[in-house]
Short mmCIF file of C-alpha atoms in Angstrom, two decimals:
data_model
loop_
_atom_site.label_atom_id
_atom_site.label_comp_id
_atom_site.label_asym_id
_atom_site.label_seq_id
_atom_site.Cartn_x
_atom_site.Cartn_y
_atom_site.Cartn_z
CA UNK A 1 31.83 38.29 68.61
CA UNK A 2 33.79 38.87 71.63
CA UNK A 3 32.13 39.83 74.89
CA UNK A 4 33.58 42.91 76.60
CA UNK A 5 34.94 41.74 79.84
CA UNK A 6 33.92 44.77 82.31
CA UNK A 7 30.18 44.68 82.56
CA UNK A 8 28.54 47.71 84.98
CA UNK A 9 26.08 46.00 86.44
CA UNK A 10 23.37 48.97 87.73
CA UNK A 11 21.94 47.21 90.99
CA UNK A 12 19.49 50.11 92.00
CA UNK A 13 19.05 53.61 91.00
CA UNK A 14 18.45 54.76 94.19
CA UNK A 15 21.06 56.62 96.42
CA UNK A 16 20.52 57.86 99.49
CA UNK A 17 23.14 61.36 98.30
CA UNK A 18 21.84 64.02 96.40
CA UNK A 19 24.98 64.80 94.07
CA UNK A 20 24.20 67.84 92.29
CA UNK A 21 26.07 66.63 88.94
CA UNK A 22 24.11 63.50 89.20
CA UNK A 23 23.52 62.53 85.18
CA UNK A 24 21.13 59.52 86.45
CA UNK A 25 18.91 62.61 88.17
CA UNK A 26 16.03 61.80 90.01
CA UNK A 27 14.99 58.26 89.84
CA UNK A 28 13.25 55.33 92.02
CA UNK A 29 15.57 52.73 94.30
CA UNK A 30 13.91 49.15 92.76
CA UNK A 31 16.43 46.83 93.12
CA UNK A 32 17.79 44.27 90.21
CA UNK A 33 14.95 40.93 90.64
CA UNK A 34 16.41 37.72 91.24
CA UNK A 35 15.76 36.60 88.05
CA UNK A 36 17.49 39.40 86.03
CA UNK A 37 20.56 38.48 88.54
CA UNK A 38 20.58 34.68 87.76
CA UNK A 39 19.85 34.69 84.10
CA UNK A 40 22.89 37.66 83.31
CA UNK A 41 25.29 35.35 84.99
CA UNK A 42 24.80 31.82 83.41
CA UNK A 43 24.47 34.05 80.35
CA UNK A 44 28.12 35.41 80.99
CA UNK A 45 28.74 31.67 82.36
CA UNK A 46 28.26 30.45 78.91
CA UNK A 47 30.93 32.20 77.58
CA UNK A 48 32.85 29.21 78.95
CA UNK A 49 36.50 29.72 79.34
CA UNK A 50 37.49 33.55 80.38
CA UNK A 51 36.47 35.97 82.82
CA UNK A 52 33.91 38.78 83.35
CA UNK A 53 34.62 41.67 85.69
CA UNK A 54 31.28 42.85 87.45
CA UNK A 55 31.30 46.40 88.76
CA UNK A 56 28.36 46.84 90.97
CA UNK A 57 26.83 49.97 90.09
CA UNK A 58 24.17 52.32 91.37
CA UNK A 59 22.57 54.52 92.36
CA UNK A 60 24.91 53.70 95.61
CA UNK A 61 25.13 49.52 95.01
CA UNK A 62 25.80 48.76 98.65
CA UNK A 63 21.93 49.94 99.47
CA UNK A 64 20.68 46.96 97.92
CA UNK A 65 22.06 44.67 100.82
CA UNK A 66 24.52 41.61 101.70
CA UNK A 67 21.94 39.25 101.19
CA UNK A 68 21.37 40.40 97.31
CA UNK A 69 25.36 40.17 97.00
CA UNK A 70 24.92 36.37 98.52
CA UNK A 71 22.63 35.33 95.72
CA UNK A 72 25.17 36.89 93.49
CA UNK A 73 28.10 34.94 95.05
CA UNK A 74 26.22 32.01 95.25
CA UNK A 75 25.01 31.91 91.54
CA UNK A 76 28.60 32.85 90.16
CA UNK A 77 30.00 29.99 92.43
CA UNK A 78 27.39 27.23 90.50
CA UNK A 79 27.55 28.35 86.86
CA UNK A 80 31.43 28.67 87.35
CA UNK A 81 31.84 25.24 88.36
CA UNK A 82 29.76 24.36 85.31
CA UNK A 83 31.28 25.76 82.59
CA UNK A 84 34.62 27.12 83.93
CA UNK A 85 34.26 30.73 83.79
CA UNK A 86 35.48 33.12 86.31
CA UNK A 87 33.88 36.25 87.85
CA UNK A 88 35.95 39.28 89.36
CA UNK A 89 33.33 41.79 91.46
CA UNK A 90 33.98 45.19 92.35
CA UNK A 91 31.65 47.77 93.42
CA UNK A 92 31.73 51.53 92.67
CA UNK A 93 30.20 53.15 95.96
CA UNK A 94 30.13 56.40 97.53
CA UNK A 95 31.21 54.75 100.98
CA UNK A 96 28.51 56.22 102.71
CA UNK A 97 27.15 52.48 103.47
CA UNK A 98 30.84 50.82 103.64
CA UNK A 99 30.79 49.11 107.55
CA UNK A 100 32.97 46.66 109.54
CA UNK A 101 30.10 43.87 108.14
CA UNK A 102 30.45 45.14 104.21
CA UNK A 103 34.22 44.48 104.37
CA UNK A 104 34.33 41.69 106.57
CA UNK A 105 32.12 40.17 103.78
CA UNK A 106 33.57 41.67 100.99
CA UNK A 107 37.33 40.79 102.36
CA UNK A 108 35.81 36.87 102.79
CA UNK A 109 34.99 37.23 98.98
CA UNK A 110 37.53 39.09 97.47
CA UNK A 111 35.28 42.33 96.53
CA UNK A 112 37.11 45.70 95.85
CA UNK A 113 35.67 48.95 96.16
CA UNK A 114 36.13 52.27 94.08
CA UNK A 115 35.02 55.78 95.81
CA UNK A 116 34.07 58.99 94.53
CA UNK A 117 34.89 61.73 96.80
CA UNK A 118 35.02 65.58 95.70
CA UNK A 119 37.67 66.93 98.25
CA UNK A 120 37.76 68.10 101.81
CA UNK A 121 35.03 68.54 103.90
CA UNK A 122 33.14 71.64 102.99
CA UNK A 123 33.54 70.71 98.95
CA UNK A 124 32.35 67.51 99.68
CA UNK A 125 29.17 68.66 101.83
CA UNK A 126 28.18 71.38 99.11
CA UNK A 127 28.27 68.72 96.50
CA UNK A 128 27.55 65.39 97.37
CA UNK A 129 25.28 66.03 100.14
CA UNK A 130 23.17 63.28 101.80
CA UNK A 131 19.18 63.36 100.50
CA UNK A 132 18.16 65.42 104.11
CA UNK A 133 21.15 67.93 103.30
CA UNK A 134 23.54 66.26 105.88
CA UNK A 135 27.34 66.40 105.39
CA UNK A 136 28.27 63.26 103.41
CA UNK A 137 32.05 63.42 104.30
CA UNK A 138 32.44 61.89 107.32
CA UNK A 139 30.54 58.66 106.44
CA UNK A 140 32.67 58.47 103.57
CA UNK A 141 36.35 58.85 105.00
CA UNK A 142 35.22 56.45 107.68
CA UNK A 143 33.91 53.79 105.10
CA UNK A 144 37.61 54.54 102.76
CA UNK A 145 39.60 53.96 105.77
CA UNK A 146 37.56 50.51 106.70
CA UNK A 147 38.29 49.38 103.17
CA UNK A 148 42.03 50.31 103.10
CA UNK A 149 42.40 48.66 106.66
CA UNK A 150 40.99 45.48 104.88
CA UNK A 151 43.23 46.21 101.73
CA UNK A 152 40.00 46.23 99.32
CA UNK A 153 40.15 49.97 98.15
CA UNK A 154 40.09 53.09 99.27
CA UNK A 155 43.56 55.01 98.29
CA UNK A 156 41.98 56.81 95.51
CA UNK A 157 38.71 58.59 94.67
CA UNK A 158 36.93 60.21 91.23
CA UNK A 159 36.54 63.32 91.76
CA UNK A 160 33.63 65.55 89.37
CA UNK A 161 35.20 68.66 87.67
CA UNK A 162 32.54 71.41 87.56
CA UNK A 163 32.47 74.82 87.89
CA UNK A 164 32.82 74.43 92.14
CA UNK A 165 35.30 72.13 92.24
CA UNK A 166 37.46 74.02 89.06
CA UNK A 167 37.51 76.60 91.21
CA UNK A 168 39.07 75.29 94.33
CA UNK A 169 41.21 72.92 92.18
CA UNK A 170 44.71 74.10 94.23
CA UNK A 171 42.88 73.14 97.38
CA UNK A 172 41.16 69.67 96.80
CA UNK A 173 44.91 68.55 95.20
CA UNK A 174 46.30 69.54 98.51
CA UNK A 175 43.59 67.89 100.59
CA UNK A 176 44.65 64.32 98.29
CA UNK A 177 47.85 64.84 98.56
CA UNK A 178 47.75 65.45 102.79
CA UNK A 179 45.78 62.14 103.03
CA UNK A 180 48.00 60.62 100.26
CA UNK A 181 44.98 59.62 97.99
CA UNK A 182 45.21 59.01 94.39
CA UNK A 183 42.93 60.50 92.68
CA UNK A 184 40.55 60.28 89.20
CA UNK A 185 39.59 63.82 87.56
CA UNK A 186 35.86 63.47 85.01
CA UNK A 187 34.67 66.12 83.83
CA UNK A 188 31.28 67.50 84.37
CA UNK A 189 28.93 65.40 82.16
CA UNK A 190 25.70 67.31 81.21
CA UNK A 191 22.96 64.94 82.07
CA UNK A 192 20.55 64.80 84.75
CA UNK A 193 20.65 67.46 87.75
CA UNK A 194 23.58 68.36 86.49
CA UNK A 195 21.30 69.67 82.71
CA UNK A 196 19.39 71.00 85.40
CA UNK A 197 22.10 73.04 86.84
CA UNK A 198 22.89 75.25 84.47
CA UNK A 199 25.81 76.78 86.91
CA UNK A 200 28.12 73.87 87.61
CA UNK A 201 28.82 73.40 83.75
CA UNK A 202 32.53 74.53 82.86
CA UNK A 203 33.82 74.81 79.32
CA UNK A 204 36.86 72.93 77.17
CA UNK A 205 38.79 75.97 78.02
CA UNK A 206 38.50 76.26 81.32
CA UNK A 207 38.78 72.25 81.66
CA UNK A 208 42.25 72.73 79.73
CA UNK A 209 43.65 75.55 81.96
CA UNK A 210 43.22 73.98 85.29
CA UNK A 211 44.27 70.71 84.28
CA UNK A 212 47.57 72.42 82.71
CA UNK A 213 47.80 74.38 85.82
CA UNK A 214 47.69 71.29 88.14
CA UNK A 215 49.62 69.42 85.81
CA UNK A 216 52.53 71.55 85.96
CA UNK A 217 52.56 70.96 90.31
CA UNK A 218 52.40 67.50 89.67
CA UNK A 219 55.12 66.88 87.83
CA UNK A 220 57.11 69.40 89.65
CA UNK A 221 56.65 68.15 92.98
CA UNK A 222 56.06 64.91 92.07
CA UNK A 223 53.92 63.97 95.06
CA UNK A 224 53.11 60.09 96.59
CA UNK A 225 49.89 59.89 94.73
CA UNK A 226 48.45 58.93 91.18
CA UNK A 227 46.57 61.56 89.27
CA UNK A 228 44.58 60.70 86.16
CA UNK A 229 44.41 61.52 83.27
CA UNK A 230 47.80 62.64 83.85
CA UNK A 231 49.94 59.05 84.07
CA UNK A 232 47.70 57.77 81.62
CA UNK A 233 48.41 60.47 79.13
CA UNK A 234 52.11 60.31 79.75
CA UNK A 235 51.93 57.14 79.23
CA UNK A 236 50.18 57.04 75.75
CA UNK A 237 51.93 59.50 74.30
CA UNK A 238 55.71 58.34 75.41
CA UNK A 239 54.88 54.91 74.15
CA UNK A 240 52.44 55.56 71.54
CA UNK A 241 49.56 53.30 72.48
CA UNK A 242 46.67 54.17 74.11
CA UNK A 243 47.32 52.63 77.81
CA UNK A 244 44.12 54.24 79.33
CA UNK A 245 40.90 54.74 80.70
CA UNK A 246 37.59 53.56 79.02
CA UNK A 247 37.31 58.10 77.75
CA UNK A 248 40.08 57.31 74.96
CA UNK A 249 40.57 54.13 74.34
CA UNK A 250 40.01 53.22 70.67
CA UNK A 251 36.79 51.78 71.14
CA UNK A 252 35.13 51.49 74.72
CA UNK A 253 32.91 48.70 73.10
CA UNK A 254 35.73 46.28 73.08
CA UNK A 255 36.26 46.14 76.98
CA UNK A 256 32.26 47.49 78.28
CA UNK A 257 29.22 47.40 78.39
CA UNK A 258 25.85 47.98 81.12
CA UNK A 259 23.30 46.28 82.70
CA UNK A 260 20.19 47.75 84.26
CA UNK A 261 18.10 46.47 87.04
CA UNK A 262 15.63 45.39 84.55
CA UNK A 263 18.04 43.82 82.28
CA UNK A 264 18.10 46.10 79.47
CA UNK A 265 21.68 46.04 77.74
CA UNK A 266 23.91 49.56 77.18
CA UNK A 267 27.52 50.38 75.60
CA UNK A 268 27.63 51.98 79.18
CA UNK A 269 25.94 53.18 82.03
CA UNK A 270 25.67 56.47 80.74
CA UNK A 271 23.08 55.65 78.30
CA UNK A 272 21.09 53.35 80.41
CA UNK A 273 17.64 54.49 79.85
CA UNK A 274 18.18 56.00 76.27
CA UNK A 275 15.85 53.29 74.58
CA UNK A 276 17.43 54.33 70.89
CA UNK A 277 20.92 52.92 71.97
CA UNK A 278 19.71 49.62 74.10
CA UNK A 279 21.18 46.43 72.80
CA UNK A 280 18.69 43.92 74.00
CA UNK A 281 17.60 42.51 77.20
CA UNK A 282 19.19 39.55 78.93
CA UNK A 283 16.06 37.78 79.76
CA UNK A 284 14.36 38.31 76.65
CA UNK A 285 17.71 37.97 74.23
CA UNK A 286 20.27 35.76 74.08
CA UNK A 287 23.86 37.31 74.95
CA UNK A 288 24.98 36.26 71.31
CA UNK A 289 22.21 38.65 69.99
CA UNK A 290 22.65 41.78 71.91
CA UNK A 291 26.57 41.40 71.37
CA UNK A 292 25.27 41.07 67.40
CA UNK A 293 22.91 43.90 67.89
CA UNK A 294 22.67 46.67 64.97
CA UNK A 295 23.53 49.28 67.51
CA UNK A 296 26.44 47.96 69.02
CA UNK A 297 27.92 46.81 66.12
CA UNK A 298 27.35 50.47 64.72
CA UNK A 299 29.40 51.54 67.64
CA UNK A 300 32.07 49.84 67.22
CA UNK A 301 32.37 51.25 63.44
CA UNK A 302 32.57 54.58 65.34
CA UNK A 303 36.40 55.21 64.77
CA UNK A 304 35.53 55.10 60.97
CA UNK A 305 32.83 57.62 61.40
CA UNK A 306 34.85 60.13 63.67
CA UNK A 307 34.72 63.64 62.28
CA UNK A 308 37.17 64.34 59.39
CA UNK A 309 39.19 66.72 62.14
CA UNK A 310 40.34 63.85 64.22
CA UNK A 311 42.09 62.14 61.38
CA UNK A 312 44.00 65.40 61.21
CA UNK A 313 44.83 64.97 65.07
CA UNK A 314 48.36 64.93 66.22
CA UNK A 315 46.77 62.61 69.61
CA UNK A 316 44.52 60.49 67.57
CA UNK A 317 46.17 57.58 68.99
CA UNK A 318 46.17 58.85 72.24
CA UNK A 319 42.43 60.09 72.02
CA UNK A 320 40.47 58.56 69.36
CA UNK A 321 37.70 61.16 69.75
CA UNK A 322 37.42 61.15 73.53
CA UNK A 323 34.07 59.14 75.46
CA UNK A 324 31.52 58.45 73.15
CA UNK A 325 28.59 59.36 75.34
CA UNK A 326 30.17 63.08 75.81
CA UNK A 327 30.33 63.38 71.86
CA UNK A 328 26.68 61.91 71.83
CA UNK A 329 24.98 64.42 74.52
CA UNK A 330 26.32 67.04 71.97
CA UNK A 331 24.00 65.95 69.25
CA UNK A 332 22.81 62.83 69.96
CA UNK A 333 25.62 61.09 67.66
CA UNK A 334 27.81 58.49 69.29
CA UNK A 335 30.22 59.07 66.87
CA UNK A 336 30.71 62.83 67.03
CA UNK A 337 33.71 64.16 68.82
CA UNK A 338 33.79 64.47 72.62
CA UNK A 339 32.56 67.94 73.91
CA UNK A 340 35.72 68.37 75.66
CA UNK A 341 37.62 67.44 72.50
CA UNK A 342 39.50 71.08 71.98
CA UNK A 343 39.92 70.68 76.07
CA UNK A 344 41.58 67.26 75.48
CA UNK A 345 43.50 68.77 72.59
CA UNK A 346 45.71 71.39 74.96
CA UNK A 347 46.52 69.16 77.56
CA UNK A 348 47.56 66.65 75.46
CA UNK A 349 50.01 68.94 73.72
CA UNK A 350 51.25 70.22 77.07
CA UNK A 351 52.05 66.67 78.55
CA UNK A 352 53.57 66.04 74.86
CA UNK A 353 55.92 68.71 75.14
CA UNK A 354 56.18 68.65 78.69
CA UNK A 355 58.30 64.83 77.77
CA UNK A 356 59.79 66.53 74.73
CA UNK A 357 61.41 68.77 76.88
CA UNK A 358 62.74 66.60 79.46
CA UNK A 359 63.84 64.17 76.99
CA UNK A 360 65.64 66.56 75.45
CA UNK A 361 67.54 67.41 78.81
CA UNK A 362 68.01 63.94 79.89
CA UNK A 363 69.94 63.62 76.19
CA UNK A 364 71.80 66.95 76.96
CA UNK A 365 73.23 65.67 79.93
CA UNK A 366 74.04 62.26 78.30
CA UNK A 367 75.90 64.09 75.74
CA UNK A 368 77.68 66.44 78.16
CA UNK A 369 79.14 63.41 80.50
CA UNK A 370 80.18 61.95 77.31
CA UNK A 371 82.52 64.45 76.10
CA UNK A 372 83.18 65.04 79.52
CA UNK A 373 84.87 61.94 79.94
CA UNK A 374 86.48 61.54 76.35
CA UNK A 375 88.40 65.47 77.36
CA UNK A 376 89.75 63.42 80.49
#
């Protein structure tokens, strides 16, 4: 069975932010043991010809230090030159930690970086503080402009749609677009402080309307960023394939999976911890087994278990049920529909008649300079 080549590698749990949509919550900052790091790369190593994409995960990854990244390096380096496969690293950070030595090293080894980032200043401070309370924005604009300096990252940003950031929506798109940064919209996932936090949580309505809403500027004014979902959904439903993110491709399983600190194997980080949906370990199981495990391969059956409704569903294709792990938190069935399914539903039909319409124009005005120049 085929490994999946992105593997989120979660380095340490601990952070020093204190997001309050966290879904990892409260937790301790134990970083991944030598021994965990060598023996899940010659496992991958094994694979022989191919290549695995690493992204360094956290808690906030870069915490764990340059010297645990060295080891990393230096292990990839050996079991590469011994059985020919490559490794690609990136690291998902909140910048707060990014310096002039983190590039400098991460330039010399061809590391990337992704960012999450909420919005301007005062959005970001309320939620994604720093631990003692302390504005986090500063530290991370200064750590996104080191790593675009250095060309490793830093034009782009997720960005966590709650029931704060809904609401200043017009605002934060502004804010990307003045600092021309592409940006990622997720949607709230109810886990962790963010259970806890009863007030931040925002419906499939009111996920649907402001996405609509801020679809419609986008396309109007058509500004020098990315936004996503939106390119990926035009782009899946004007060529009818999914072209996406990990939330609807047809089955996440065939491109992910997680690894904790302690080795214990996940479809993704979002279930690291739930014990009932761990593959294996990979010190105490060989790869072959957890890739053979009776969960994961239950998984990947998940598009034949879907509800009944989504065969029914005009954006199947474009959709196929939405992120397992959202369908799962609903009742605790991987293979239950996304809770932002009905959400999902409206925006996908106003991007697909959003390029029904302007096909339909660009035709027009084919068909008009046509007879246009049979009448001369």
């Amino acid at each position: 069975m085929q490994s999946p080549r992105n593997v989120v590698v979660k380095v340490t749990n601990g952070c020093n932010l204190a997001c309050r949509y966290c879904y990892a919550g409260a937790s301790g900052s134990t970083v991944m043991g030598n021994h965990v790091l060598e023996r899940m790369i010659e496992q991958f190593a094994a694979l022989g010809k191919g290549t695995t994409h690493f992204i360094w995960h956290g808690g906030e990854p870069w915490s764990a230090g340059l010297p645990f990244y060295e080891t990393a390096l230096y292990l990839q380096y050996w079991h590469s030159k011994l059985t020919g496969h490559r490794f690609v690293n990136s690291v998902q950070t909140n910048g707060t930690l990014v310096t002039e030595k983190v590039v400098r090293f991460s330039e010399r080894h061809g590391i990337t970086m992704g960012f999450s980032l909420d919005g301007p200043c005062e959005v970001q401070g309320r939620m994604r503080p720093f631990a003692d309370g302390r504005n986090s924005f500063p530290a991370v604009v200064r750590g996104m402009e080191l790593a675009r300096a250095h060309h490793l990252g830093g034009t782009g940003a997720i960005l966590v749609l709650n029931s704060y950031t809904l609401a200043r929506l017009n605002a934060i798109y502004e804010f990307f677009k003045e600092q021309r940064l592409s940006l990622k919209i997720n949607p709230l996932i109810k886990a962790g402080r963010a259970e806890l936090d009863r007030g931040l949580g925002i419906t499939p309505d009111e996920y649907a309307s402001a996405m609509i809403s801020l679809f419609d500027r986008y396309v109007t004014e058509c500004p020098e960023i990315r936004i996503e979902p939106f390119d990926m959904m035009l782009g899946n439903i004007a060529l009818g394939e999914n072209q996406g993110v990990c939330t609807f491709q047809d089955n996440c399983q065939h491109g992910y999976m997680s690894v904790t600190q302690d080795g214990d194997v996940y479809p993704c980080a979002r279930f690291d911890g739930d014990t009932g949906m761990r593959f294996g370990n990979i010190c105490g199981d060989s790869l072959s087994a957890i890739l053979h495990s009776e969960v994961r391969h239950r998984l990947l059956e998940r598009n034949s278990a879907l509800d009944p409704a989504c065969s029914r569903c005009s954006y199947l294709k474009s959709c196929y049920g939405g992120c397992m792990n959202n369908g799962f938190m609903r009742r605790r069935d991987p293979s239950d529909r996304d809770y932002y399914c009905s959400g999902y539903k409206r925006l996908f039909k106003h991007v697909d008649d959003f390029i029904r319409t302007q096909t339909n124009n660009t035709l027009a005005a084919r068909s008009e300079g046509s007879l246009g120049t049979l009448g001369g």
